[in-house]
Amino acid sequence: MQETLQRRLSGIDVNSRAIILIGLAALFVPQFAAGSNLDVATRIVLFAALSSAWNIMAGYAGLFSFGHAAFFGIGAYATAYLLAVQGISPVVGLVVGAIGGALFGLLLGYLTFRYKLRGAYFVLTTFAFAEMLYLIAMKFSPINGAVGLRVPIRREESWWWMQFAPNSPNYFYLMLIYLLITLVAINMLMRSRTGQYIVAVRDDEDAASALGINPLRSRLIAVAWSGALTAAGGTFYFQYLFFIEPPLAFGPNISVEILLPGVIGGMGTFWGPLVGSGLLIILGELTTSFVRQPPEFLSFLQGRSGLDLALYGALLIGIIMFLPRGVYGTLAHRWEVRRERQVHRAEASSRDGMKEQRDD
Amino acid sequence: MDNSPNVAAAGAADDPETVEITDSGASLMTDAERRERQIRRVVGVIVAVTVLSLNFEQIQLLTGPNRSVLIQATVTGILIGGVYGLVSMGLTLIYGVLHIINFAQGALMTVGMYSAFSLVSRFGFDPYATVVFTVAFLFVIGAIVQGLLLNRIMKESLEKQLLLTLGLSVFLENVLLLLFSPTPRAVQLPYARGSTSVFGITVEWPFQVFGAVASLPRTIAFFGAMALAGLLFLLLQRTSLGVRIRSVADNPRGAALVGIDVQRTYILVFGLGAACVGAAGALVLPFLSLEPTTGESFNVIAFVVVVLGGMGNVVGAILGGLIIGLTQQIGGIIFTGQSNLLGVFVVFVLVLFLRPNGLLGRAH
């Protein structure tokens, strides 16, 4: 009973039809949203995918990463270097970045497993790795150090060069493809035997390895997938932003931005990061427009920055205090508990019915 | 550790077969461990030699005519290392008792700095007189945070607590940004140049040591931080309050059984941890430019120091602070063209992997 509940909560039983439905529905978003609204939608999709990739490690594998900017930056800079310095298509950069992210993940996963870094130590290790890459990137001349790299502007639109006219809906579609691929990959991974192993190792490593599961192997698979998918996000981010610099790629704020949607929506749930990304980015957008034209009594806020992030911080505190499973996680849990109870009651009544029959 | 094979053999002496199995098994273990220790040592030496030989020219320069650069780095490193020690002491105290990684430690320090800055610029306080106020203010903030927020989720997972302090850090930093704008601020010390007489010895500021310069604000920050760290150490070791805190750190349930109010002790500890950065913030204000993100770098360094000194080890935090201060300054010379934090992180990662219990901790 507990087992099935757990498994459903971790989203393994999610129907892939829902992913297709989301993809079809999102195709029409550019019809309704244009200009800045399309930008909001694009960022929601991007961060939903990034946070979902983070969720493989933090949610399903129980490896709380506080340094996902490392993977993200590897993807962004692999693409940026190949495109801006070598003139190679971002499609190649995407593949190279994803492989780089996976390899970095394998290194991190192996070292932390080998040296048994758990809990606080694991968190600090991921943080330190991201921070080291950040400091190196700041002074590394082949990628232009702190100055950063720009996308060379082309005359014509092209999918191969991932470049379109400003405000083109194609950027949204690009992110949508990324999100759908990420969701399908997670769905396949977590429904597979390996995915079950990953969750089993998270729940009880000793018991899992007693049953013959190799904890190192399942952990490495989770970290490699998470790293590759996050690095892919770096590529798309660079193409969308036209620009990358070390704070935007490896900065600690990026790590926080990647993990927040998952935490707010619900760690270890399939839909949590998507819900969290929507909530956070829309909230950020509302506060930005609020600060632009505040009401009379709050006029001192006009043009000041910081309100949106201060609200993020307060929201994070509130969620941790009152909805520790996250927004979606709490709802899913309630729904699940109710269903279990109904099943229970139905079973009990049918058993009672049988007993009465037998009594007769 | 090395005695374990003998103990195992003696314990199972009446069953000869078991003795052999246990004995060989145990000695295999220690062999593997010994080999691993050797491998670690060799790898460490190789890494160190490679790094140093890559920068051989820099090192030659240091021992040659540019020796004063090295002495200057050492002096600066030790002076700032004392402050790192105080900041880290607060962090390690919180970790040792509450098992919370406080990501808000840096933001709390910035709050301390801005409150000191406001007192100096609005009311004309002496920068060092504000320490009394910032310590009290940060203690209250810390106590409120623990009492209202963290105490309610002490049974939750480590990540939940970490995320709460992260939320707090984001919140505080951006409230400061709203209130004070990102413009860098600075506090001038009117008596930074001049002379001081202590016990009949007159010192000219900035003070000269072996050709290196120690400025007055940095010297005061170092001795102030050391004095406060000493006071905190005495509080933990010599007072009944300290006994209470240490017993809660050792065994919260046992402490509760003998009548200690654990929740209240938690509040006190978080308050003390925050008060440490309140003091540190006021002490560094005269020689740092102040922005809403100034505390972040201290936050990062404090993590390194705390892991280096052993998480929860108060004396280790002071020692680690000095080591990291030196690493940062001297690493800045050896790795020319790199950020001076890079050396700090290299040390961090090495300690995490090779001595996760810290320099003073026992091997696990």
XYZ file of C-alpha atoms in Angstrom:
724
model
C 0.000 0.000 0.000
C 2.639 2.461 1.130
C 4.742 1.237 -1.752
C 2.202 2.037 -4.480
C 1.434 5.382 -2.870
C 5.092 6.255 -2.891
C 5.507 5.190 -6.467
C 2.539 7.165 -7.711
C 3.711 10.246 -5.847
C 7.084 10.055 -7.479
C 5.270 10.276 -10.794
C 6.382 7.009 -12.296
C 2.837 6.079 -13.216
C 2.349 9.312 -15.098
C 0.669 8.789 -18.419
C 2.814 9.868 -21.338
C -0.402 10.903 -23.065
C -0.453 13.931 -20.736
C 2.889 15.019 -22.152
C 1.554 14.849 -25.695
C -1.541 16.825 -24.670
C 0.619 19.511 -23.091
C 2.741 19.701 -26.212
C -0.341 20.077 -28.443
C -1.886 22.708 -26.174
C 1.362 24.669 -25.979
C 1.553 24.819 -29.796
C -1.210 27.403 -29.641
C 0.403 29.591 -26.977
C 2.069 31.933 -29.514
C -1.409 32.569 -30.972
C -2.505 34.179 -27.733
C 0.722 35.553 -26.350
C 2.942 37.997 -28.154
C 5.828 40.267 -27.233
C 6.609 40.222 -23.533
C 3.945 37.605 -22.800
C 5.617 35.229 -25.211
C 8.892 35.899 -23.417
C 7.242 34.943 -20.119
C 5.878 31.741 -21.657
C 9.284 30.908 -23.123
C 11.022 31.324 -19.783
C 8.358 29.261 -17.995
C 8.971 26.415 -20.434
C 12.766 26.713 -20.138
C 12.870 26.702 -16.351
C 10.252 23.966 -16.134
C 12.590 21.777 -18.168
C 15.722 22.767 -16.226
C 14.051 22.150 -12.902
C 12.678 18.824 -14.110
C 16.219 17.807 -14.987
C 17.391 18.889 -11.524
C 14.511 16.907 -10.068
C 15.985 13.633 -11.396
C 18.835 14.048 -8.924
C 17.220 15.929 -6.055
C 13.747 14.406 -6.192
C 14.087 10.868 -7.519
C 17.655 9.993 -6.564
C 17.711 11.914 -3.278
C 20.895 13.779 -4.253
C 20.156 17.391 -3.395
C 22.250 19.468 -5.782
C 23.019 23.021 -4.875
C 25.263 23.554 -7.864
C 23.300 22.752 -11.007
C 24.748 25.903 -12.534
C 27.826 23.758 -13.194
C 25.950 21.582 -15.722
C 24.006 24.525 -17.093
C 27.174 26.553 -17.613
C 28.981 23.655 -19.275
C 26.177 23.401 -21.837
C 25.959 27.146 -22.379
C 29.715 27.602 -22.747
C 30.225 24.529 -24.940
C 27.724 26.002 -27.385
C 29.019 29.541 -27.006
C 32.629 28.528 -27.588
C 31.839 26.363 -30.604
C 29.554 28.988 -32.149
C 31.198 32.304 -31.311
C 34.834 31.245 -31.510
C 34.830 28.271 -33.898
C 31.739 29.045 -35.964
C 30.157 25.624 -35.423
C 26.380 25.167 -35.287
C 24.686 25.168 -31.849
C 23.184 21.803 -32.773
C 26.691 20.394 -32.414
C 27.167 22.514 -29.294
C 23.993 21.007 -27.875
C 25.332 17.481 -28.264
C 28.832 18.347 -27.063
C 27.437 20.271 -24.085
C 25.090 17.432 -23.122
C 27.946 14.929 -23.264
C 30.096 17.314 -21.221
C 27.318 17.701 -18.662
C 26.893 13.936 -18.419
C 30.649 13.392 -17.997
C 30.879 16.070 -15.333
C 27.919 14.419 -13.624
C 29.675 11.046 -13.732
C 32.774 12.587 -12.155
C 30.736 14.281 -9.434
C 28.598 11.206 -8.865
C 31.591 8.875 -8.667
C 33.643 11.068 -6.345
C 30.789 11.757 -3.929
C 29.868 8.070 -3.879
C 33.453 6.921 -3.501
C 34.099 9.278 -0.600
C 30.627 8.720 0.900
C 29.667 12.378 0.896
C 26.062 12.543 2.047
C 23.643 15.145 3.369
C 25.327 18.441 4.168
C 28.609 17.300 2.631
C 26.991 16.404 -0.689
C 25.224 19.774 -0.832
C 28.466 21.623 -0.136
C 30.378 19.566 -2.717
C 27.959 20.413 -5.529
C 28.092 24.038 -4.431
C 31.904 24.038 -4.415
C 32.166 22.454 -7.877
C 29.867 25.056 -9.425
C 31.709 27.843 -7.670
C 35.094 26.579 -8.891
C 33.892 26.461 -12.499
C 32.566 29.988 -12.020
C 35.897 31.294 -10.755
C 37.822 29.533 -13.531
C 35.446 30.807 -16.233
C 35.883 34.380 -14.969
C 39.578 34.309 -15.905
C 39.681 31.758 -18.722
C 40.753 33.606 -21.866
C 39.610 31.104 -24.594
C 36.024 31.789 -23.549
C 36.693 35.509 -23.101
C 36.772 35.503 -19.276
C 34.463 37.874 -17.466
C 33.512 39.677 -20.709
C 31.509 36.741 -22.040
C 30.551 35.592 -25.538
C 27.883 36.715 -27.992
C 25.866 34.905 -30.655
C 27.090 36.162 -34.059
C 24.062 37.672 -35.774
C 23.023 36.022 -39.046
C 20.974 37.555 -41.845
C 18.453 34.780 -42.294
C 16.452 32.679 -39.862
C 17.664 29.144 -39.448
C 16.830 26.136 -37.311
C 20.300 24.732 -37.883
C 21.834 27.869 -36.343
C 18.947 28.155 -33.856
C 18.512 31.793 -34.742
C 15.303 33.621 -35.579
C 13.933 37.154 -35.839
C 13.418 38.897 -32.473
C 10.068 37.908 -30.927
C 9.780 34.991 -33.314
C 7.545 32.244 -31.869
C 10.193 29.778 -33.026
C 12.185 30.446 -29.855
C 9.170 29.327 -27.875
C 8.884 26.185 -30.000
C 12.583 25.526 -29.484
C 12.143 25.599 -25.701
C 8.968 23.540 -26.027
C 10.857 20.835 -27.896
C 13.480 20.894 -25.159
C 10.825 20.578 -22.441
C 9.022 17.727 -24.210
C 12.239 15.808 -24.812
C 13.169 16.296 -21.161
C 9.771 15.117 -19.933
C 9.742 12.088 -22.227
C 13.280 11.180 -21.149
C 12.379 11.473 -17.453
C 9.167 9.521 -17.981
C 10.996 6.713 -19.768
C 13.858 6.671 -17.280
C 11.649 6.626 -14.196
C 9.275 4.004 -15.615
C 12.150 1.714 -16.467
C 13.675 -0.837 -14.133
C 16.643 1.518 -13.658
C 14.293 4.262 -12.556
C 12.782 1.956 -9.955
C 16.277 1.150 -8.760
C 17.107 4.854 -8.460
C 14.091 5.443 -6.228
C 14.826 2.284 -4.236
C 18.393 3.407 -3.564
C 17.097 6.828 -2.494
C 14.635 5.284 -0.036
C 17.020 2.761 1.503
C 20.459 2.247 0.021
C 21.370 -0.689 2.262
C 18.157 -2.570 1.583
C 18.447 -1.888 -2.151
C 22.002 -3.177 -2.384
C 21.040 -6.193 -0.259
C 18.532 -7.001 -3.016
C 21.290 -6.893 -5.596
C 20.881 -3.364 -6.880
C 24.160 -1.625 -7.626
C 23.728 1.747 -5.867
C 26.693 3.333 -7.643
C 25.359 2.398 -11.063
C 21.841 3.731 -10.493
C 23.213 6.858 -8.892
C 25.544 7.523 -11.823
C 22.713 7.043 -14.307
C 20.568 9.585 -12.464
C 23.380 12.136 -12.248
C 24.418 11.691 -15.883
C 20.845 12.149 -17.167
C 20.305 15.147 -14.940
C 23.603 16.681 -16.038
C 23.062 16.103 -19.751
C 19.521 17.496 -19.759
C 20.526 20.540 -17.701
C 23.469 21.219 -20.018
C 21.089 21.091 -22.992
C 19.102 23.854 -21.288
C 22.278 25.937 -21.210
C 22.500 25.732 -25.001
C 18.949 26.953 -25.521
C 19.360 29.681 -22.921
C 22.444 31.004 -24.707
C 20.683 30.994 -28.074
C 17.671 32.761 -26.612
C 19.644 35.365 -24.657
C 22.233 35.908 -27.450
C 24.856 36.330 -24.763
C 26.586 34.476 -21.976
C 28.950 35.519 -19.189
C 30.197 33.547 -16.163
C 27.606 34.883 -13.631
C 24.778 33.984 -16.064
C 26.191 30.499 -16.618
C 27.898 29.329 -13.425
C 26.700 31.899 -10.843
C 25.129 30.660 -7.599
C 21.918 32.497 -8.521
C 21.495 30.191 -11.517
C 21.667 27.148 -9.232
C 18.956 28.693 -7.069
C 16.795 29.591 -10.077
C 17.013 26.008 -11.315
C 16.093 24.400 -7.997
C 13.356 26.851 -6.923
C 10.584 25.693 -9.322
C 11.117 22.105 -8.247
C 11.019 22.967 -4.561
C 8.022 25.305 -4.880
C 6.113 22.879 -7.104
C 7.101 19.700 -5.326
C 10.356 17.745 -5.291
C 10.170 14.201 -6.559
C 6.910 14.746 -8.423
C 6.708 14.681 -12.192
C 4.561 17.809 -12.586
C 5.909 19.786 -9.643
C 8.698 21.621 -11.503
C 6.256 22.667 -14.248
C 3.755 24.061 -11.759
C 6.533 25.751 -9.787
C 8.076 27.327 -12.864
C 4.728 28.784 -13.929
C 4.004 30.152 -10.457
C 7.442 31.682 -9.924
C 7.877 33.333 -13.298
C 4.360 34.763 -13.355
C 4.854 36.064 -9.806
C 8.157 37.628 -10.846
C 6.494 39.252 -13.850
C 3.639 40.660 -11.741
C 5.992 42.194 -9.177
C 8.164 43.704 -11.915
C 5.182 45.439 -13.479
C 3.979 46.399 -9.988
C 7.283 48.122 -9.230
C 7.167 49.899 -12.572
C 3.892 51.605 -11.609
C 3.267 51.200 -7.885
C 0.119 52.614 -6.228
C 0.347 56.017 -4.525
C 1.129 54.834 -0.978
C 3.978 52.600 -2.163
C 5.484 55.128 -4.549
C 8.906 54.794 -2.946
C 9.182 51.410 -4.628
C 9.149 52.986 -8.079
C 12.118 51.863 -10.139
C 13.742 50.037 -7.218
C 14.985 46.548 -7.794
C 14.837 43.713 -5.319
C 11.113 43.424 -4.619
C 10.579 40.434 -6.891
C 13.444 38.474 -5.361
C 12.457 39.487 -1.827
C 9.032 38.012 -2.584
C 10.660 34.844 -3.965
C 12.544 34.521 -0.688
C 9.399 35.039 1.380
C 7.476 32.601 -0.823
C 10.190 29.985 -0.414
C 10.062 30.383 3.376
C 6.265 30.160 3.319
C 6.233 27.039 1.142
C 8.795 25.278 3.330
C 6.830 26.193 6.461
C 3.319 25.423 5.317
C 3.505 23.216 2.216
C 6.719 21.232 2.671
C 5.755 18.927 -0.219
C 5.398 21.905 -2.540
C 2.235 23.247 -4.190
C 1.656 20.373 -6.595
C 3.148 17.802 -4.236
C 0.661 18.692 -1.492
C -2.316 18.549 -3.845
C -1.188 15.256 -5.348
C -0.621 13.814 -1.904
C -4.095 14.802 -0.675
C -5.711 13.414 -3.800
C -3.733 10.209 -3.479
C -4.577 9.756 0.199
C -8.255 10.253 -0.552
C -8.139 7.694 -3.340
C -6.335 5.183 -1.183
C -8.949 5.676 1.508
C -11.763 5.111 -0.991
C -10.122 1.944 -2.256
C -9.669 0.874 1.334
C -13.298 1.525 2.146
C -14.477 -0.288 -0.977
C -12.320 -3.270 -0.117
C -13.535 -3.227 3.478
C -17.203 -3.052 2.483
C -16.877 -5.827 -0.075
C -15.117 -7.940 2.552
C -17.920 -7.149 4.996
C -20.435 -8.067 2.337
C -18.737 -11.417 1.781
C -18.610 -12.046 5.495
C -22.336 -11.348 5.780
C -23.033 -13.716 2.916
C -20.948 -16.370 4.589
C -22.722 -15.712 7.873
C -26.007 -16.299 6.126
C 41.881 0.793 14.409
C 45.098 -1.198 14.161
C 44.185 -3.271 17.218
C 40.958 -4.542 15.745
C 42.347 -7.803 14.251
C 43.738 -8.833 17.635
C 40.486 -8.052 19.378
C 38.517 -10.035 16.829
C 40.907 -12.991 17.124
C 40.812 -12.994 20.904
C 37.040 -12.726 20.983
C 36.556 -15.821 18.825
C 39.490 -17.827 20.246
C 37.411 -20.934 21.067
C 36.509 -21.435 17.420
C 39.742 -21.783 15.423
C 38.073 -21.607 12.039
C 36.337 -18.340 12.828
C 39.559 -16.906 14.117
C 41.227 -17.427 10.799
C 38.395 -15.989 8.775
C 37.911 -12.986 10.999
C 41.612 -12.419 11.273
C 42.380 -12.542 7.576
C 39.258 -10.562 6.791
C 40.191 -7.852 9.253
C 43.804 -7.659 8.123
C 42.625 -7.482 4.515
C 40.507 -4.524 5.473
C 43.384 -2.738 7.139
C 45.628 -3.589 4.193
C 43.137 -2.031 1.830
C 42.846 0.957 4.080
C 46.591 1.318 4.367
C 47.016 1.034 0.621
C 44.312 3.617 0.129
C 45.994 5.986 2.530
C 49.228 5.577 0.622
C 47.486 6.207 -2.686
C 45.926 9.321 -1.267
C 49.261 10.561 -0.052
C 50.931 9.910 -3.414
C 48.092 11.591 -5.335
C 48.235 14.558 -2.975
C 51.977 14.960 -3.452
C 51.676 14.645 -7.237
C 48.938 17.266 -7.366
C 50.895 19.610 -5.119
C 54.117 19.194 -7.110
C 52.351 19.720 -10.437
C 50.582 22.832 -9.231
C 53.739 24.254 -7.726
C 55.958 23.454 -10.719
C 53.432 25.069 -13.046
C 53.919 28.215 -11.051
C 57.595 27.742 -10.373
C 58.547 31.126 -11.717
C 56.137 32.837 -9.369
C 57.553 30.951 -6.435
C 61.124 31.772 -7.411
C 60.147 35.392 -7.564
C 58.697 35.128 -4.090
C 61.849 33.788 -2.510
C 63.936 36.291 -4.442
C 63.511 40.036 -4.683
C 59.716 39.991 -4.292
C 59.825 38.524 -0.819
C 57.994 41.505 0.603
C 54.971 40.559 -1.501
C 54.850 37.228 0.270
C 55.219 38.830 3.689
C 52.487 41.306 2.838
C 50.200 38.463 1.758
C 50.929 36.605 4.981
C 50.133 39.628 7.152
C 46.957 40.457 5.239
C 45.947 36.806 5.241
C 46.301 36.396 8.986
C 44.504 39.659 9.723
C 41.469 38.846 7.550
C 41.652 35.205 8.639
C 40.731 36.242 12.170
C 37.498 37.745 10.861
C 36.797 34.609 8.814
C 37.294 32.688 12.031
C 34.648 34.698 13.858
C 32.112 34.404 11.005
C 32.765 30.679 10.761
C 32.494 30.216 14.498
C 28.875 31.339 14.284
C 28.221 29.001 11.358
C 29.894 26.010 12.977
C 28.091 26.627 16.278
C 24.756 26.555 14.457
C 25.742 23.420 12.561
C 27.155 21.694 15.620
C 24.039 22.185 17.734
C 21.192 22.448 15.229
C 22.651 20.478 12.270
C 21.521 23.250 9.950
C 23.705 24.603 7.150
C 22.878 28.264 7.530
C 22.977 29.769 4.060
C 21.779 33.077 5.512
C 24.980 33.617 7.505
C 26.391 35.981 4.854
C 23.118 37.880 4.462
C 22.890 38.276 8.241
C 26.401 39.703 8.166
C 25.317 42.228 5.533
C 22.385 43.182 7.754
C 24.890 43.793 10.556
C 27.042 45.900 8.250
C 24.142 48.046 7.055
C 22.875 48.601 10.577
C 26.382 49.668 11.644
C 26.624 51.858 8.544
C 23.302 53.550 9.364
C 24.411 54.278 12.930
C 27.677 55.790 11.700
C 26.234 57.867 8.870
C 23.008 59.007 10.559
C 24.022 59.407 14.182
C 27.775 59.826 13.909
C 28.675 56.771 15.972
C 32.271 55.593 16.095
C 32.341 52.531 13.765
C 33.636 50.283 16.540
C 31.083 51.498 19.074
C 28.375 50.041 16.853
C 29.585 46.502 17.635
C 27.563 46.498 20.862
C 24.454 47.403 18.944
C 24.950 45.049 15.973
C 25.644 42.103 18.283
C 22.400 42.707 20.174
C 20.425 43.398 17.001
C 21.633 40.301 15.167
C 21.109 38.179 18.267
C 17.463 39.257 18.296
C 17.057 38.618 14.567
C 18.645 35.204 14.887
C 16.468 34.325 17.861
C 13.345 35.390 15.980
C 14.318 33.338 12.921
C 14.901 30.238 15.020
C 11.883 30.747 17.279
C 9.349 31.592 14.577
C 10.601 29.589 11.635
C 13.321 27.011 12.102
C 12.109 25.549 15.403
C 8.951 24.390 13.638
C 10.793 22.384 11.026
C 13.582 20.890 13.141
C 12.225 17.399 12.432
C 12.173 17.922 8.664
C 14.990 16.887 6.345
C 18.266 18.746 6.044
C 17.273 20.140 2.631
C 14.129 21.759 4.015
C 16.106 23.614 6.665
C 18.773 24.581 4.173
C 16.146 25.905 1.767
C 14.544 27.937 4.526
C 17.820 29.676 5.315
C 18.348 30.125 1.575
C 14.935 31.797 1.322
C 15.853 33.966 4.276
C 19.116 34.937 2.626
C 17.421 35.872 -0.662
C 14.787 37.794 1.298
C 17.224 39.763 3.490
C 19.595 40.582 0.649
C 16.827 41.976 -1.512
C 15.157 43.894 1.277
C 18.535 45.566 1.809
C 18.678 46.233 -1.926
C 15.228 47.851 -1.768
C 16.139 49.974 1.248
C 19.704 50.998 0.441
C 19.969 50.580 -3.386
C 22.988 48.832 -4.941
C 25.258 51.909 -4.574
C 28.465 50.863 -2.787
C 28.945 52.570 0.582
C 32.034 53.059 2.659
C 32.829 54.236 6.153
C 35.928 56.303 6.713
C 37.889 55.907 9.896
C 39.047 59.403 10.931
C 41.981 58.055 12.937
C 43.198 55.412 10.443
C 46.430 57.371 10.040
C 48.171 58.614 13.140
C 49.659 56.975 16.158
C 48.431 54.959 19.110
C 50.118 54.550 22.459
C 49.619 51.299 24.315
C 51.576 50.652 27.531
C 54.053 53.356 26.651
C 54.726 51.887 23.182
C 53.757 54.229 20.420
C 52.659 52.663 17.139
C 52.473 54.606 13.909
C 49.601 53.613 11.580
C 49.765 52.016 9.100
C 52.089 49.739 11.030
C 55.205 48.296 9.339
C 56.131 44.607 9.901
C 59.173 43.266 8.019
C 58.426 45.613 5.162
C 54.732 44.703 5.102
C 51.930 47.079 6.004
C 49.216 46.368 8.569
C 46.527 49.035 8.458
C 44.765 50.081 11.645
C 41.237 48.946 10.649
C 42.433 45.479 9.684
C 44.474 45.153 12.858
C 41.540 46.199 15.022
C 39.254 43.795 13.140
C 41.677 40.933 13.773
C 42.117 41.561 17.498
C 38.428 42.380 17.954
C 37.422 39.145 16.236
C 39.917 37.135 18.274
C 38.705 38.692 21.538
C 35.060 37.976 20.711
C 35.873 34.451 19.593
C 37.703 33.940 22.908
C 34.686 35.227 24.815
C 32.371 32.870 22.941
C 34.741 29.987 23.629
C 34.760 30.811 27.353
C 30.975 31.058 27.297
C 30.744 27.580 25.802
C 33.387 26.016 28.032
C 33.062 27.749 31.381
C 29.447 28.790 31.964
C 26.371 26.771 32.818
C 24.839 28.177 29.640
C 27.702 26.634 27.703
C 27.175 23.303 29.406
C 23.519 23.486 28.401
C 24.399 24.222 24.779
C 26.996 21.463 24.621
C 24.691 18.919 26.157
C 21.957 19.748 23.637
C 24.540 19.394 20.863
C 25.615 15.988 22.189
C 22.235 14.502 22.840
C 19.074 16.597 22.561
C 16.814 13.891 23.960
C 19.038 13.305 26.955
C 19.273 17.026 27.545
C 15.489 17.298 27.457
C 15.238 14.418 29.965
C 17.372 16.258 32.515
C 15.183 19.310 32.215
C 16.911 21.454 29.615
C 14.547 23.411 27.393
C 15.912 22.258 24.033
C 13.808 24.617 21.922
C 14.977 27.596 23.934
C 18.586 26.476 23.656
C 18.174 26.271 19.873
C 16.878 29.847 19.851
C 19.833 30.947 21.935
C 22.345 29.166 19.710
C 21.000 30.625 16.483
C 21.008 34.040 18.170
C 24.639 33.597 19.195
C 25.591 32.398 15.714
C 23.957 35.447 14.175
C 25.550 37.739 16.788
C 28.980 36.515 15.629
C 28.398 37.869 12.119
C 26.853 41.013 13.595
C 30.152 41.710 15.322
C 32.188 40.648 12.288
C 30.128 42.920 10.055
C 30.780 45.976 12.204
C 34.484 45.118 12.480
C 35.099 44.824 8.716
C 32.960 47.828 7.761
C 35.845 50.389 7.926
C 37.883 48.572 5.281
C 35.316 47.042 2.946
C 32.978 48.614 0.448
C 29.419 47.783 1.413
C 26.826 46.451 -1.028
C 23.782 44.228 -0.433
C 25.839 41.273 -1.671
C 29.012 41.926 0.367
C 28.238 39.161 2.846
C 27.980 36.511 0.104
C 31.730 36.077 -0.243
C 32.027 35.670 3.524
C 29.282 33.062 3.356
C 31.199 31.023 0.799
C 34.458 31.319 2.737
C 32.757 30.398 5.999
C 31.560 27.096 4.467
C 35.101 26.266 3.485
C 36.439 27.200 6.904
C 33.794 25.195 8.697
C 34.464 22.046 6.687
C 38.216 22.558 7.085
C 37.972 22.953 10.835
C 35.476 20.125 11.219
C 31.741 20.863 11.122
C 30.695 21.820 14.639
C 34.258 22.340 15.889
C 34.553 25.834 17.386
C 38.342 25.864 17.802
C 38.707 24.377 14.324
C 36.762 27.333 12.936
C 39.340 29.829 14.233
C 42.253 27.739 12.984
C 40.506 27.152 9.660
C 39.800 30.884 9.352
C 43.496 31.700 9.641
C 44.463 28.953 7.179
C 41.892 30.086 4.636
C 42.906 33.739 5.060
C 46.471 32.746 4.253
C 45.436 30.402 1.411
C 43.408 33.154 -0.182
C 46.177 35.759 -0.050
C 49.127 33.523 -0.914
C 47.090 31.564 -3.477
C 46.331 34.916 -5.121
C 50.059 35.378 -5.732
C 50.842 31.823 -6.826
C 47.873 31.509 -9.194
C 48.455 34.851 -10.876
C 45.632 35.947 -13.081
C 43.145 33.761 -11.211
C 40.634 34.836 -8.606
C 42.134 34.539 -5.135
C 39.134 32.417 -4.163
C 40.188 29.615 -6.517
C 42.916 28.381 -4.182
C 40.370 28.425 -1.376
C 38.047 26.157 -3.339
C 40.804 23.784 -4.298
C 41.559 23.410 -0.587
C 37.838 23.007 0.065
C 37.374 20.168 -2.385
C 40.547 18.413 -1.212
C 39.425 18.594 2.419
C 35.895 17.443 1.550
C 37.271 14.339 -0.129
C 40.326 13.544 1.945
C 39.476 14.736 5.453
C 35.703 15.269 5.562
C 35.777 15.439 9.348
C 38.094 18.418 9.251
C 41.725 18.892 10.144
C 41.069 18.479 13.863
C 38.459 15.761 13.478
C 39.145 12.044 13.756
C 39.147 10.019 10.553
C 35.834 8.283 9.899
